[in-house]
Tab-separated table of C-alpha atoms in Angstrom:
chain	number	residue	atom	x	y	z
A	1	MET	CA	-16.862	18.486	-16.602
A	2	THR	CA	-20.222	19.385	-18.651
A	3	LYS	CA	-21.564	18.943	-21.807
A	4	LEU	CA	-20.695	22.768	-22.549
A	5	ALA	CA	-17.337	22.181	-21.159
A	6	CYS	CA	-16.397	19.445	-23.468
A	7	ALA	CA	-17.957	20.446	-26.594
A	8	SER	CA	-16.042	23.729	-26.228
A	9	ALA	CA	-12.668	22.172	-25.309
A	10	LEU	CA	-13.308	19.977	-28.724
A	11	ILE	CA	-13.496	23.001	-30.538
A	12	ALA	CA	-10.422	25.115	-29.284
A	13	LEU	CA	-9.111	22.086	-30.439
A	14	ALA	CA	-10.020	21.599	-33.404
A	15	ALA	CA	-10.211	25.520	-33.754
A	16	PRO	CA	-6.468	26.143	-34.784
A	17	PHE	CA	-6.201	23.881	-38.187
A	18	GLY	CA	-6.002	25.345	-41.104
A	19	HIS	CA	-7.410	22.998	-44.014
A	20	ALA	CA	-6.030	22.074	-48.048
A	21	ARG	CA	-7.753	23.151	-51.075
A	22	ASP	CA	-7.138	22.130	-54.617
A	23	ARG	CA	-9.252	24.633	-56.378
A	24	GLY	CA	-8.136	23.085	-59.930
A	25	GLN	CA	-6.238	25.917	-61.125
A	26	PHE	CA	-3.616	24.007	-61.970
A	27	VAL	CA	-5.453	20.245	-63.677
A	28	ASN	CA	-2.714	20.960	-67.067
A	29	THR	CA	0.641	21.689	-64.762
A	30	ASN	CA	3.474	20.147	-66.148
A	31	ALA	CA	3.880	16.892	-63.586
A	32	ASP	CA	7.461	16.210	-63.070
A	33	LEU	CA	6.275	20.137	-61.702
A	34	LYS	CA	3.205	19.130	-59.944
A	35	ALA	CA	5.430	16.371	-57.878
A	36	TRP	CA	8.022	18.831	-56.844
A	37	PHE	CA	5.535	20.640	-55.093
A	38	ASP	CA	3.156	18.167	-54.095
A	39	GLY	CA	6.649	17.501	-52.442
A	40	LEU	CA	7.797	20.177	-50.876
A	41	ARG	CA	8.542	20.217	-46.729
A	42	SER	CA	9.169	23.209	-44.580
A	43	GLY	CA	9.896	22.614	-40.681
A	44	LYS	CA	6.200	23.123	-40.237
A	45	GLY	CA	5.551	20.343	-42.168
A	46	PRO	CA	4.207	19.411	-45.357
A	47	CYS	CA	3.000	22.170	-48.455
A	48	CYS	CA	0.370	20.048	-49.145
A	49	SER	CA	0.408	21.171	-52.742
A	50	ASP	CA	0.393	23.757	-55.181
A	51	ALA	CA	-2.917	24.575	-55.323
A	52	ASP	CA	-2.205	25.128	-51.897
A	53	GLY	CA	0.114	28.503	-52.787
A	54	SER	CA	-0.067	31.912	-54.210
A	55	ALA	CA	3.146	33.438	-56.568
A	56	LEU	CA	3.301	36.628	-54.676
A	57	SER	CA	4.778	40.308	-56.685
A	58	ASP	CA	8.060	41.589	-55.700
A	59	THR	CA	6.278	44.574	-53.655
A	60	ASP	CA	4.619	42.025	-51.740
A	61	TRP	CA	7.516	40.389	-49.852
A	62	ASP	CA	10.829	42.093	-48.175
A	63	SER	CA	13.758	40.624	-46.409
A	64	LYS	CA	15.898	42.562	-43.576
A	65	ASP	CA	18.370	40.747	-41.667
A	66	GLY	CA	17.654	37.524	-42.391
A	67	HIS	CA	13.858	37.388	-41.841
A	68	TYR	CA	10.893	37.743	-44.274
A	69	ARG	CA	7.297	39.067	-44.508
A	70	VAL	CA	4.715	38.494	-47.049
A	71	ARG	CA	1.541	40.508	-47.599
A	72	VAL	CA	-0.848	38.056	-47.489
A	73	PRO	CA	-5.226	39.012	-47.819
A	74	ARG	CA	-6.466	39.134	-44.069
A	75	TYR	CA	-8.570	36.479	-44.943
A	76	GLY	CA	-8.958	32.684	-46.436
A	77	TYR	CA	-12.477	33.529	-48.251
A	78	ALA	CA	-13.494	36.657	-49.524
A	79	LEU	CA	-15.981	39.204	-48.167
A	80	GLU	CA	-19.113	39.589	-50.467
A	81	GLY	CA	-17.249	40.529	-53.429
A	82	GLN	CA	-14.592	42.710	-51.663
A	83	MET	CA	-11.067	43.774	-52.710
A	84	GLN	CA	-9.978	41.980	-48.484
A	85	GLU	CA	-7.651	44.269	-46.511
A	86	LEU	CA	-3.711	42.474	-47.271
A	87	VAL	CA	-1.467	42.438	-44.292
A	88	TRP	CA	2.238	41.967	-44.268
A	89	VAL	CA	3.374	39.132	-41.892
A	90	ASP	CA	5.893	37.726	-40.564
A	91	VAL	CA	7.666	34.323	-42.259
A	92	PRO	CA	8.703	31.929	-39.254
A	93	GLU	CA	12.875	30.823	-40.034
A	94	GLU	CA	10.881	26.971	-40.251
A	95	ALA	CA	8.706	27.933	-42.675
A	96	VAL	CA	11.162	29.347	-44.797
A	97	ILE	CA	12.299	26.746	-48.259
A	98	SER	CA	15.906	26.639	-48.526
A	99	GLU	CA	15.715	24.123	-51.642
A	100	PRO	CA	16.698	25.679	-54.898
A	101	ASN	CA	12.985	27.394	-56.731
A	102	ARG	CA	12.684	25.184	-59.368
A	103	VAL	CA	10.055	27.887	-60.839
A	104	GLY	CA	11.863	31.102	-60.173
A	105	ARG	CA	8.546	32.988	-58.338
A	106	THR	CA	8.671	33.717	-54.661
A	107	MET	CA	5.802	30.989	-53.337
A	108	VAL	CA	3.507	31.296	-50.254
A	109	TRP	CA	1.350	29.300	-48.544
A	110	PRO	CA	-0.350	31.053	-45.419
A	111	ILE	CA	-2.686	29.138	-43.282
A	112	TYR	CA	-6.249	30.991	-41.841
A	113	GLY	CA	-7.215	30.045	-38.332
A	114	TYR	CA	-9.568	31.854	-36.067
A	115	MET	CA	-6.468	33.183	-34.689
A	116	GLY	CA	-5.698	35.435	-37.578
A	117	VAL	CA	-2.949	34.154	-40.784
A	118	THR	CA	0.074	32.239	-39.932
A	119	ILE	CA	2.828	31.051	-43.237
A	120	ARG	CA	3.006	27.831	-43.219
A	121	CYS	CA	5.373	27.321	-46.085
A	122	PHE	CA	7.567	30.396	-47.626
A	123	MET	CA	9.935	30.021	-51.230
A	124	PRO	CA	12.009	33.299	-52.066
A	125	GLY	CA	12.167	34.146	-55.277
A	126	SER	CA	14.422	36.687	-57.263
A	127	MET	CA	13.901	40.456	-55.793
A	128	THR	CA	14.156	41.991	-59.227
């Protein structure tokens, strides 16, 4: 195999993995609640921490026939300060967290990769 083919294969293998980042917005969070968030897992893996998740308003998620979908930014980064387009994404069943929601708000942990956005974890809140 040529060097170019090897390099292409390595890039293709590494590209699907999203990376978590702590933006520091939860520095003053209750320690017990932070530990609870840090321990959350779905069937798709650990949700990482509360810094990776986002709270959703009731208009940005819905449920139909036992399945969820969420509206999240199309890209995981800002485009020159412009508002991002929001897209509806189906939540895989294995991404739904079934334990009680201690914060009460709907939370989503999107992962952005070369094939678009997927959902690693989703915790429904109450639709009001």
